[in-house]
PDB file of C-alpha atoms in Angstrom:
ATOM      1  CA  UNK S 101       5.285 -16.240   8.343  1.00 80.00           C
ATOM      2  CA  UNK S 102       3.351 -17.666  10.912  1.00 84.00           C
ATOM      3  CA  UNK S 103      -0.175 -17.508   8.880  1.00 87.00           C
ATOM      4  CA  UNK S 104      -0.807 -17.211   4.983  1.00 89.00           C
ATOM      5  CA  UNK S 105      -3.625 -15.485   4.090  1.00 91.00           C
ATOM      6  CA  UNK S 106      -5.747 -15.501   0.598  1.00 92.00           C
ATOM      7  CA  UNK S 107      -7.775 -12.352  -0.753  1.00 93.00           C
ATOM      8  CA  UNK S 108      -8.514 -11.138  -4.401  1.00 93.00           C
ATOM      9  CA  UNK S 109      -6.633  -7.661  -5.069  1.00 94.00           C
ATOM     10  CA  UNK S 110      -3.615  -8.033  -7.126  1.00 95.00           C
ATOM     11  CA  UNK S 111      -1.346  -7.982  -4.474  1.00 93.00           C
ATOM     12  CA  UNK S 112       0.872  -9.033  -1.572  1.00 92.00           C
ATOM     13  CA  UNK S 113       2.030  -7.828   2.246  1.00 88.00           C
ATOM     14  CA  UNK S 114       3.410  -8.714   5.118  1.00 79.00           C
ATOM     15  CA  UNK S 115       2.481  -7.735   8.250  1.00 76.00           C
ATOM     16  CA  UNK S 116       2.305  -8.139  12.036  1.00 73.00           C
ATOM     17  CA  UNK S 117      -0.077 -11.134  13.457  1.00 71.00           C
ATOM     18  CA  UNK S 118      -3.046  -9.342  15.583  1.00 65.00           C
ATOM     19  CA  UNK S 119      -1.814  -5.827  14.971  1.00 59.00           C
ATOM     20  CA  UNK S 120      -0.443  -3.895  17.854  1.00 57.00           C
ATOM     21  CA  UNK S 121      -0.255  -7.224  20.114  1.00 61.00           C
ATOM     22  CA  UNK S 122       1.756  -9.035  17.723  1.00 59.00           C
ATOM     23  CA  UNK S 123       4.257  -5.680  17.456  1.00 59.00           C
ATOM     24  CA  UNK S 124       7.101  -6.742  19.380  1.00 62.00           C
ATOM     25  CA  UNK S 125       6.789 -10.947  18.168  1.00 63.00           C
ATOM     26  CA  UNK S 126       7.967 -12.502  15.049  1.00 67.00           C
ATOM     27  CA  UNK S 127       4.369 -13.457  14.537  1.00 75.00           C
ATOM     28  CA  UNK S 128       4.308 -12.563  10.663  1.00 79.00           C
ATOM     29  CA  UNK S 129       1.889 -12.660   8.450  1.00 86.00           C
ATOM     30  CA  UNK S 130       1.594 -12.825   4.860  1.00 88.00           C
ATOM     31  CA  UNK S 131      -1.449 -12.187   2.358  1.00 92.00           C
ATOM     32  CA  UNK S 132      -1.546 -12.943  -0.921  1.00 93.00           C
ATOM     33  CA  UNK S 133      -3.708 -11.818  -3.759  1.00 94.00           C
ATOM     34  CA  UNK S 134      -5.802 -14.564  -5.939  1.00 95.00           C
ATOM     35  CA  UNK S 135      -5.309 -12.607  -8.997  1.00 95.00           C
ATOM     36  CA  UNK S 136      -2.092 -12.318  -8.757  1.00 95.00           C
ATOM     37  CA  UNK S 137      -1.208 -15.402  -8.737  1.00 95.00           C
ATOM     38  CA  UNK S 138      -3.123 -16.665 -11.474  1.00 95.00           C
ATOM     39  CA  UNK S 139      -1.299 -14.101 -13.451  1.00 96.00           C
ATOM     40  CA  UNK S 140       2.240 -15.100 -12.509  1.00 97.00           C
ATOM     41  CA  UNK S 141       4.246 -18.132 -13.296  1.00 97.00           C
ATOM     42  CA  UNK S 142       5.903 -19.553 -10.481  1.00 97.00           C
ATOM     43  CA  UNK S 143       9.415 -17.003 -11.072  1.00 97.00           C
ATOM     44  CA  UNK S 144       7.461 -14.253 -10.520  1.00 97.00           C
ATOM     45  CA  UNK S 145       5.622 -15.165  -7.524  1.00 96.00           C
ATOM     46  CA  UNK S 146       8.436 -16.371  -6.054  1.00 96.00           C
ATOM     47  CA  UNK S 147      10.356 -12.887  -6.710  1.00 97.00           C
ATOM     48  CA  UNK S 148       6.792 -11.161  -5.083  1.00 96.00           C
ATOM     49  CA  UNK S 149       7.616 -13.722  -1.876  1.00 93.00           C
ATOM     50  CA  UNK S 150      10.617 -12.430  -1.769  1.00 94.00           C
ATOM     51  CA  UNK S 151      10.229  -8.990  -1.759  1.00 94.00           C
ATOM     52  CA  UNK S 152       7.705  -9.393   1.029  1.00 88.00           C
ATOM     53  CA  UNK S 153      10.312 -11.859   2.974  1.00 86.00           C
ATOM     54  CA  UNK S 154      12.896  -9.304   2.622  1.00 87.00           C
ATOM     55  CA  UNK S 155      10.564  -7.115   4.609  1.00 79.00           C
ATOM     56  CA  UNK S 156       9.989  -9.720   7.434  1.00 73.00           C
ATOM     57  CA  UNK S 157      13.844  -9.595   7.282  1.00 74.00           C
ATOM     58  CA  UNK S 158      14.045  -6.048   8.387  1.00 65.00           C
ATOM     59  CA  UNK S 159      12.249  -6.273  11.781  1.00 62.00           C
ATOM     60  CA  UNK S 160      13.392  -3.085  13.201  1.00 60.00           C
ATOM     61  CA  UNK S 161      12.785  -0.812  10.317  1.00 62.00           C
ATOM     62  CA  UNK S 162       9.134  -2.520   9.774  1.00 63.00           C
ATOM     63  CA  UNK S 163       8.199  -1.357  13.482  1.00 65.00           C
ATOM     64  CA  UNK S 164      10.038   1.864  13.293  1.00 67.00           C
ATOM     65  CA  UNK S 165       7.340   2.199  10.719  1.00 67.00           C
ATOM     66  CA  UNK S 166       4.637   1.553  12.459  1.00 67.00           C
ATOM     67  CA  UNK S 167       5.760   3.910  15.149  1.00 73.00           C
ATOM     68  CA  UNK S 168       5.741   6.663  12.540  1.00 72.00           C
ATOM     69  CA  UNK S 169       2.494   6.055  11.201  1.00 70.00           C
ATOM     70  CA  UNK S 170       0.987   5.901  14.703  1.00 75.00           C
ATOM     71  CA  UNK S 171       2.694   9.680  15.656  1.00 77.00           C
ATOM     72  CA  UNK S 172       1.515  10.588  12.132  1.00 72.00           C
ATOM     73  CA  UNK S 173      -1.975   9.616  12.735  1.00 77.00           C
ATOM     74  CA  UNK S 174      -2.109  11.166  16.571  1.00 79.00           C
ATOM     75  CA  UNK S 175      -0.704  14.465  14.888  1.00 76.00           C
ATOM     76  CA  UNK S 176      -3.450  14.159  12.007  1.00 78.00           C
ATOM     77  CA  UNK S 177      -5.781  14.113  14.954  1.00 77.00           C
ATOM     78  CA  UNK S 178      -4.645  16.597  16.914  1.00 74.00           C
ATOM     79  CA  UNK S 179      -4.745  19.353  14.000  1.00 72.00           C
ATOM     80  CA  UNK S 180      -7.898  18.287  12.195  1.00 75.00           C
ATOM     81  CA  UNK S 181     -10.274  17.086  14.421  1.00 74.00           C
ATOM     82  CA  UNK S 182     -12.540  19.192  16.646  1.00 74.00           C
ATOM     83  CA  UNK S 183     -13.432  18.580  20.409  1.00 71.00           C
ATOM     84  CA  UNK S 184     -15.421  19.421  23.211  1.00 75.00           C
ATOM     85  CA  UNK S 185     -12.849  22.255  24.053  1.00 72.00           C
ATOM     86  CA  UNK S 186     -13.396  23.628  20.421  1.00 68.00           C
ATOM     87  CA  UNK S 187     -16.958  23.800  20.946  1.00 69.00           C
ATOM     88  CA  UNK S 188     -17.143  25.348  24.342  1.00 69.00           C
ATOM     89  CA  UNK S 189     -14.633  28.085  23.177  1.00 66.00           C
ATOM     90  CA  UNK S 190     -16.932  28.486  20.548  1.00 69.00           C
ATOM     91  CA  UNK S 191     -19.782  29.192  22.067  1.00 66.00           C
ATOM     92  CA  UNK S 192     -18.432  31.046  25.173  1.00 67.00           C
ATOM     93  CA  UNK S 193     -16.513  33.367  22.941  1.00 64.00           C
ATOM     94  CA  UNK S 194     -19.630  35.113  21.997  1.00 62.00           C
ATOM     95  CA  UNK S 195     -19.898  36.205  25.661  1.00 59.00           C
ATOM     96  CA  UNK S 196     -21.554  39.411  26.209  1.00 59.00           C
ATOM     97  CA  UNK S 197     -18.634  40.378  28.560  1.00 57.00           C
ATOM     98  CA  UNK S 198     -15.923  41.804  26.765  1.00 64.00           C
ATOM     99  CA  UNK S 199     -13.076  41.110  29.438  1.00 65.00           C
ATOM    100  CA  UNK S 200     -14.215  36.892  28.888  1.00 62.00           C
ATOM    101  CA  UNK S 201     -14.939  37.440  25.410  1.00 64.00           C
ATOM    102  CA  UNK S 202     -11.346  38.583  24.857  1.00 71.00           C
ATOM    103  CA  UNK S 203      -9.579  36.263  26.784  1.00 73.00           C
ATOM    104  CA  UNK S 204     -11.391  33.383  25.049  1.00 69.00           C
ATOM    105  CA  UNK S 205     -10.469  34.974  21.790  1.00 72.00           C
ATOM    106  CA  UNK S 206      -7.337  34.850  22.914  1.00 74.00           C
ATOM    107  CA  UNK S 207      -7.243  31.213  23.886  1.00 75.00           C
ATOM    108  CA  UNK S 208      -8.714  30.432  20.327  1.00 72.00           C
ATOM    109  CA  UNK S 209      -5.690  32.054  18.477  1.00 78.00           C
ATOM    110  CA  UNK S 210      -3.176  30.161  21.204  1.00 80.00           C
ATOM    111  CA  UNK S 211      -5.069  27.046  20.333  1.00 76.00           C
ATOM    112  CA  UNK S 212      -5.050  27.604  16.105  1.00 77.00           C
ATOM    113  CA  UNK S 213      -1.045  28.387  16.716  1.00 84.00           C
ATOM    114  CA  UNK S 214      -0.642  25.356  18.604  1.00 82.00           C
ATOM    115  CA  UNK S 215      -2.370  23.198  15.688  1.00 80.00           C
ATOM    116  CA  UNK S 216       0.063  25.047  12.981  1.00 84.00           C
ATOM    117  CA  UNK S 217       2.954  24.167  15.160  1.00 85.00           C
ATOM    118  CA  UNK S 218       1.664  20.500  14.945  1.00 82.00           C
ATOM    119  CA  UNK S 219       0.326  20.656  11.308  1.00 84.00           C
ATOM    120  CA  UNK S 220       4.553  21.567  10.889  1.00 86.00           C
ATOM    121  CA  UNK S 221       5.751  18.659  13.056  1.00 82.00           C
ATOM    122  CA  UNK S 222       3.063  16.079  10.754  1.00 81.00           C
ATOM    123  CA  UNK S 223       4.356  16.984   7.319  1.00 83.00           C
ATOM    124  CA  UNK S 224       7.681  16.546   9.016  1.00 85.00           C
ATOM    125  CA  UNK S 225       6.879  13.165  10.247  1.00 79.00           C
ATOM    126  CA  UNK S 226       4.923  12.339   7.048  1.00 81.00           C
ATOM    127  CA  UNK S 227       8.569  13.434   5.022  1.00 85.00           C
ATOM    128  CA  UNK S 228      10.485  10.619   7.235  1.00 82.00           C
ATOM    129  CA  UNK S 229       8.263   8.016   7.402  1.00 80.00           C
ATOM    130  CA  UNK S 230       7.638   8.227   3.588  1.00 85.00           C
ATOM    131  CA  UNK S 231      11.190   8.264   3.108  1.00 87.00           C
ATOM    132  CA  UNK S 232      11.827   5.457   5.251  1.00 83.00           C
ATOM    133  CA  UNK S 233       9.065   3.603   3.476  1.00 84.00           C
ATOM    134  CA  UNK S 234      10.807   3.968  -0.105  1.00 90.00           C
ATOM    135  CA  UNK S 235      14.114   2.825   1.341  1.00 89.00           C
ATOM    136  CA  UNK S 236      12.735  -0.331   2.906  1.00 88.00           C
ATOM    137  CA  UNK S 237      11.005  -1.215  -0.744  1.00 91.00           C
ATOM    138  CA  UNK S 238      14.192  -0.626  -2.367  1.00 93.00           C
ATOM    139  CA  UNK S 239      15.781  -2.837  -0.083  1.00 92.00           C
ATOM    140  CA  UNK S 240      13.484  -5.671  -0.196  1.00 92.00           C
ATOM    141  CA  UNK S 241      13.129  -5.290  -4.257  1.00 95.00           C
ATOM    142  CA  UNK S 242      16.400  -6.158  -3.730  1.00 95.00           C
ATOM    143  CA  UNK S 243      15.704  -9.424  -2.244  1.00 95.00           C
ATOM    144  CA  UNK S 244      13.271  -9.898  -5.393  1.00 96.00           C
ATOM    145  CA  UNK S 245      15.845  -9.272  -7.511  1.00 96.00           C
ATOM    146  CA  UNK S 246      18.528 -11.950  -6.404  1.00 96.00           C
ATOM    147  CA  UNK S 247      16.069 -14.587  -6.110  1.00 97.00           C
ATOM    148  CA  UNK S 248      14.180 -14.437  -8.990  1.00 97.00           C
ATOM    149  CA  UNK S 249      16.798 -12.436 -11.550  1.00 96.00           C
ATOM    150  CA  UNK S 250      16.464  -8.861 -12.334  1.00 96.00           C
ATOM    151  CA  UNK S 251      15.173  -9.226 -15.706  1.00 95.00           C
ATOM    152  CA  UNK S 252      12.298 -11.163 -14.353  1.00 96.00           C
ATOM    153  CA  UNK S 253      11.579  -8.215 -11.539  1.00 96.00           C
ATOM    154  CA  UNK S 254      11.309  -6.172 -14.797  1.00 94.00           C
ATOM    155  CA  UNK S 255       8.573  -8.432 -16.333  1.00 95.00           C
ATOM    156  CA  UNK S 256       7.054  -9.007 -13.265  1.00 96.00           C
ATOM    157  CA  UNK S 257       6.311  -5.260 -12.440  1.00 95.00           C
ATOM    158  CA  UNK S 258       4.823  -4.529 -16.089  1.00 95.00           C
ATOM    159  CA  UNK S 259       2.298  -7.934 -15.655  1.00 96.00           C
ATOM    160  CA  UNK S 260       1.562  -6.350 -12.438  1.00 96.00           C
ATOM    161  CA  UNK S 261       0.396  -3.393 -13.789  1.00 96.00           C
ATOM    162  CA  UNK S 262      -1.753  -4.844 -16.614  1.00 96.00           C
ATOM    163  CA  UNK S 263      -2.912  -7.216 -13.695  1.00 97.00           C
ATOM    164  CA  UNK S 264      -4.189  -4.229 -11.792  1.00 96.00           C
ATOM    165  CA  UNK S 265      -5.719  -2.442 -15.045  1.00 96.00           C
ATOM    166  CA  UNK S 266      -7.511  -5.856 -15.576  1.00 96.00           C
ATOM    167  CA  UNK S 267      -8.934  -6.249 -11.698  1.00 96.00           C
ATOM    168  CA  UNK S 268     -10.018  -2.345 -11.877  1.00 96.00           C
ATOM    169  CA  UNK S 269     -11.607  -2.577 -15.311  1.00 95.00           C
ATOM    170  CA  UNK S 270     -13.778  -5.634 -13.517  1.00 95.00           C
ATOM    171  CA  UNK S 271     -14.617  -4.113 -10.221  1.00 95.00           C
ATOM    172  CA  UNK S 272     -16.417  -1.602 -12.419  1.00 94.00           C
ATOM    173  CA  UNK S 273     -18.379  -4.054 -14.673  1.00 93.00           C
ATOM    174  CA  UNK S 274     -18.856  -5.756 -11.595  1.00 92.00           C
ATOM    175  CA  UNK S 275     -20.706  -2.673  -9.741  1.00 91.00           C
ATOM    176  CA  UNK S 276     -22.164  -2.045 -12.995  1.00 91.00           C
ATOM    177  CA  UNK S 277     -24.149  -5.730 -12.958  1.00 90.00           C
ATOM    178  CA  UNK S 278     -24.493  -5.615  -9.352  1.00 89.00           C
ATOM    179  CA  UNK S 279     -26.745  -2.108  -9.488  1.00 89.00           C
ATOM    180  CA  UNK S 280     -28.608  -3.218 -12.506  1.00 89.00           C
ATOM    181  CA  UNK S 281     -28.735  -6.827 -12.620  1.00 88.00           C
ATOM    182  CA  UNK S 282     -27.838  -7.975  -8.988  1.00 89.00           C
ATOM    183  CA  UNK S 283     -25.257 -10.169 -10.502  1.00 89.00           C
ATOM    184  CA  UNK S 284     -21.353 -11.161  -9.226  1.00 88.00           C
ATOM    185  CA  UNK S 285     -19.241 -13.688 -10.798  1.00 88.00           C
ATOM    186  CA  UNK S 286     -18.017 -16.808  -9.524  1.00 88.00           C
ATOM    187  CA  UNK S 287     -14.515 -16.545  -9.853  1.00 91.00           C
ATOM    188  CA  UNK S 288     -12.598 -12.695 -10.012  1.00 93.00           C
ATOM    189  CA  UNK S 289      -9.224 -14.452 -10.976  1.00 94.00           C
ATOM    190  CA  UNK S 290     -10.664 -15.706 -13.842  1.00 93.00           C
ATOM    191  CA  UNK S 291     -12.649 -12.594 -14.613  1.00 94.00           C
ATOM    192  CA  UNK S 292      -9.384 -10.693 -14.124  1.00 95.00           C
ATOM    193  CA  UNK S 293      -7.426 -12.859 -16.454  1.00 94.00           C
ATOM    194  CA  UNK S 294     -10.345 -12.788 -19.803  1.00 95.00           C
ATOM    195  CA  UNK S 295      -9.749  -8.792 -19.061  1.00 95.00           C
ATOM    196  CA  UNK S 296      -6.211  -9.358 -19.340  1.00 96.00           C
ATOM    197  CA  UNK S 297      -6.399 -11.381 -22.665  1.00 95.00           C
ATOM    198  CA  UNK S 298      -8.384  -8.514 -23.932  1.00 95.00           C
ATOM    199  CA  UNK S 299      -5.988  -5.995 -23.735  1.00 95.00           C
ATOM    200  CA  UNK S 300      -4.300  -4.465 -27.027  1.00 93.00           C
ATOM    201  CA  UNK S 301      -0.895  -6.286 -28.095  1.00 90.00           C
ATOM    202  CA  UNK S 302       0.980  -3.236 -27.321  1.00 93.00           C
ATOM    203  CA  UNK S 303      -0.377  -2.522 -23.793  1.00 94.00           C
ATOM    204  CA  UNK S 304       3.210  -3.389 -22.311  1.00 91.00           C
ATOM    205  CA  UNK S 305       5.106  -1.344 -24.456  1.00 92.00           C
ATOM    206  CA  UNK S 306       2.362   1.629 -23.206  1.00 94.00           C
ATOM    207  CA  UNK S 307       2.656   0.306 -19.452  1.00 94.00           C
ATOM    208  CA  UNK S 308       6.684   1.039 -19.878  1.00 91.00           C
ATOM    209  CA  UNK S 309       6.270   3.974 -21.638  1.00 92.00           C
ATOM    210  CA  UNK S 310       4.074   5.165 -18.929  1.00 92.00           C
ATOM    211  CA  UNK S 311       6.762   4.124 -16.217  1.00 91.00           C
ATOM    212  CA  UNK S 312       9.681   5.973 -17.705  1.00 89.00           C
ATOM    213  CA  UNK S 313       7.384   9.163 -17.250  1.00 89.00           C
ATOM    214  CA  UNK S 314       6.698   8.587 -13.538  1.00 87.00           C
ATOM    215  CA  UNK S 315       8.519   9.661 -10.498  1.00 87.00           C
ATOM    216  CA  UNK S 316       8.183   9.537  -7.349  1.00 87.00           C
ATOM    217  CA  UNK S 317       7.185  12.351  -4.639  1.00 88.00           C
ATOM    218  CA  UNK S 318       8.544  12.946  -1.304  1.00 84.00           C
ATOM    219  CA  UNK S 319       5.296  12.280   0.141  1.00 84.00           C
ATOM    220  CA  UNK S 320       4.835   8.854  -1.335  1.00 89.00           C
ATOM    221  CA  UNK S 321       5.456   5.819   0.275  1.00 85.00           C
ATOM    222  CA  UNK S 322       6.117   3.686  -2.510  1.00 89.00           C
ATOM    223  CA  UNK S 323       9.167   4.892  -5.194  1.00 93.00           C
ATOM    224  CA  UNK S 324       7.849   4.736  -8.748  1.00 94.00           C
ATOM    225  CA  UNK S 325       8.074   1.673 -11.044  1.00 94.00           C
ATOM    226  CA  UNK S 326      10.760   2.927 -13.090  1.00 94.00           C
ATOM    227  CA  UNK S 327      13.286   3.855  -9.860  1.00 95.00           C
ATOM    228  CA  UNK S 328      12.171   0.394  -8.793  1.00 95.00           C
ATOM    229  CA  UNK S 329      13.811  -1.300 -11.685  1.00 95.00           C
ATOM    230  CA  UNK S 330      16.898   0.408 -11.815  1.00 95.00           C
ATOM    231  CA  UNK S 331      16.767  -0.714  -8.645  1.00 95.00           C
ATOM    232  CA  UNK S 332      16.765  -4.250  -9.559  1.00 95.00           C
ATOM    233  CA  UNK S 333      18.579  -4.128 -12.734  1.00 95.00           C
ATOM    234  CA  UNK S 334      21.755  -2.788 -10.540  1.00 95.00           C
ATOM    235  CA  UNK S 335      21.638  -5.955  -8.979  1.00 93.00           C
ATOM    236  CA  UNK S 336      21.932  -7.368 -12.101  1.00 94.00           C
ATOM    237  CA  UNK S 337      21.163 -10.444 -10.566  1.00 95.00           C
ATOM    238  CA  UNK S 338      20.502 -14.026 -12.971  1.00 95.00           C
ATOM    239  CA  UNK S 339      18.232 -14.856  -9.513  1.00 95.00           C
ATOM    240  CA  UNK S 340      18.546 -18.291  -7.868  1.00 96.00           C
ATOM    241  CA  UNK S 341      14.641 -19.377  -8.534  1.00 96.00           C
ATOM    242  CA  UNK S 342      14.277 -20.360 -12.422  1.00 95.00           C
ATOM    243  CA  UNK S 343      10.829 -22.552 -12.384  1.00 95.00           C
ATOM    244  CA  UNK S 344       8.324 -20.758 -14.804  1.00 95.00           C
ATOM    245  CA  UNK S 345       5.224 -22.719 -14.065  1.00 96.00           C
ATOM    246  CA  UNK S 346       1.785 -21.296 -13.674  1.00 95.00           C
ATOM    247  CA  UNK S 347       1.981 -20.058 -10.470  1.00 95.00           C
ATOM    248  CA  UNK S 348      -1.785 -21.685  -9.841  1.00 93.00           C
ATOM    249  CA  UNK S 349      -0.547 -25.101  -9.712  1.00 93.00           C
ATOM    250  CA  UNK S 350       1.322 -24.399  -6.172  1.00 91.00           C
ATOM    251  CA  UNK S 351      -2.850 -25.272  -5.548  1.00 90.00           C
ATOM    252  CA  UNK S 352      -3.754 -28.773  -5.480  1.00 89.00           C
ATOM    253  CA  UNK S 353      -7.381 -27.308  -6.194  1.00 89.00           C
ATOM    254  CA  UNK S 354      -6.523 -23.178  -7.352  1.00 90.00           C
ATOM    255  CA  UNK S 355     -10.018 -22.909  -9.447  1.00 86.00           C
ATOM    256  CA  UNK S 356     -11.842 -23.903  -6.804  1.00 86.00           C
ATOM    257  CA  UNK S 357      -9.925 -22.360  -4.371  1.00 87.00           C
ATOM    258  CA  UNK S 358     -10.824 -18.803  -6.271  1.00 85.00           C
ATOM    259  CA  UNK S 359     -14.397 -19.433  -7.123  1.00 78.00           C
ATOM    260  CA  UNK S 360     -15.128 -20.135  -2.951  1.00 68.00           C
ATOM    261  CA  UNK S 361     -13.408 -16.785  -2.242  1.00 63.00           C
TER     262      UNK S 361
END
């Protein structure tokens, strides 16, 4: 990537370097959550990199994408939102001449069939880019999966999960004090991991219970945890990457790094 970027959601993604103008570049850029990695040892966050290298790695199916959400969002546009020509036929179809009154009427149905038409083509388009979406996950969980071992893509997508229970559970103690007390803290990824060491002792076994339940939709973008790692575990990869350090000490400085942001 040609940038690295720092925030403090539990999570990572790579994506094109000033949007639309860095579209047809290899300007990459990656962000990486705070929280996440003070919750993963180095294996894991090296099998996150991974997954979001593997996208870098498909160039042509990342801007294929793009293309799809743009259409998507142009069609979204085009059947929801009113204009000027909505209002005007509007208002001029309450014309006190029949003959115009008619013919606007008219032009209002023409116009609502047009917008079904479209509404058809957008759930179309939605079907194929979520589709697409799901394939290029699978494919880069595959990267995760040979570098840091599928087992460990396993582990790493249940301490996700209680990772993002943890950062919701202090968002909402965090508006909480903010509305009452005016009061933050000074470092999330710490806040995040006290909420993790909170949890009940059997709040993995719940997390995989939960996973084994889901599936996913053709609408979503993302396949569900549990296709995910059968996914990975049909690699059934041992992974190249066997460090399991605290992820936080790839920081010469990670606490202070986190409280500043």
């Amino acid at each position: 990537p040609l940038m690295i970027r720092i925030d403090n959601d539990v999570n990572a993604s790579a994506g094109f370097h000033q949007g639309v103008r860095g579209f047809f570049s290899r300007k990459l850029v990656l962000t990486v959550g705070l929280p996440l990695i003070a919750g993963l040892d180095t294996r894991q966050l090296a099998g996150v990199l991974a997954h979001e290298f593997g996208h870098f790695s498909l160039g042509a199916g990342l801007r294929a994408t793009h293309i799809i959400r743009w259409v998507h969002r142009w069609f979204s546009v085009a059947v929801y939102q009113r204009d000027r020509l909505d209002e005007w036929l509007e208002r001029s179809a309450a014309s006190e001449y029949s003959a115009v009154r008619i013919a606007l009427q008219a032009t209002r149905l023409l116009v609502s069939a047009t917008r079904r038409i479209l509404w058809v083509l957008m759930q179309l388009g939605n079907a194929i880019g979520a589709w697409t979406s799901r394939r290029m996950e699978f494919d880069a969980d595959r990267y995760a999966a040979r570098v840091a071992g599928s087992a460990t893509f396993k582990h790493t997508a249940i301490q996700l999960k209680r990772l993002s229970l943890a950062h919701a559970e202090v968002m909402r103690n965090l508006g909480a004090s903010w509305e009452n007390h005016q009061r933050l803290v000074e470092d999330l990824s710490a806040a995040v991991l006290r909420t993790v060491a909170q949890q009940p002792r059997n709040i993995g076994e719940k997390i995989e219970q939960d996973m084994e339940l889901a599936r996913s939709e053709w609408s979503d973008t993302h396949p569900s945890d549990i296709e995910r790692i059968e996914n990975a575990m049909h690699e059934d990869a041992a992974g190249i990457f066997h460090v399991e350090l605290p992820a936080r000490s790839l920081f010469l400085e990670f606490a202070g790094v986190s409280g500043d942001s």
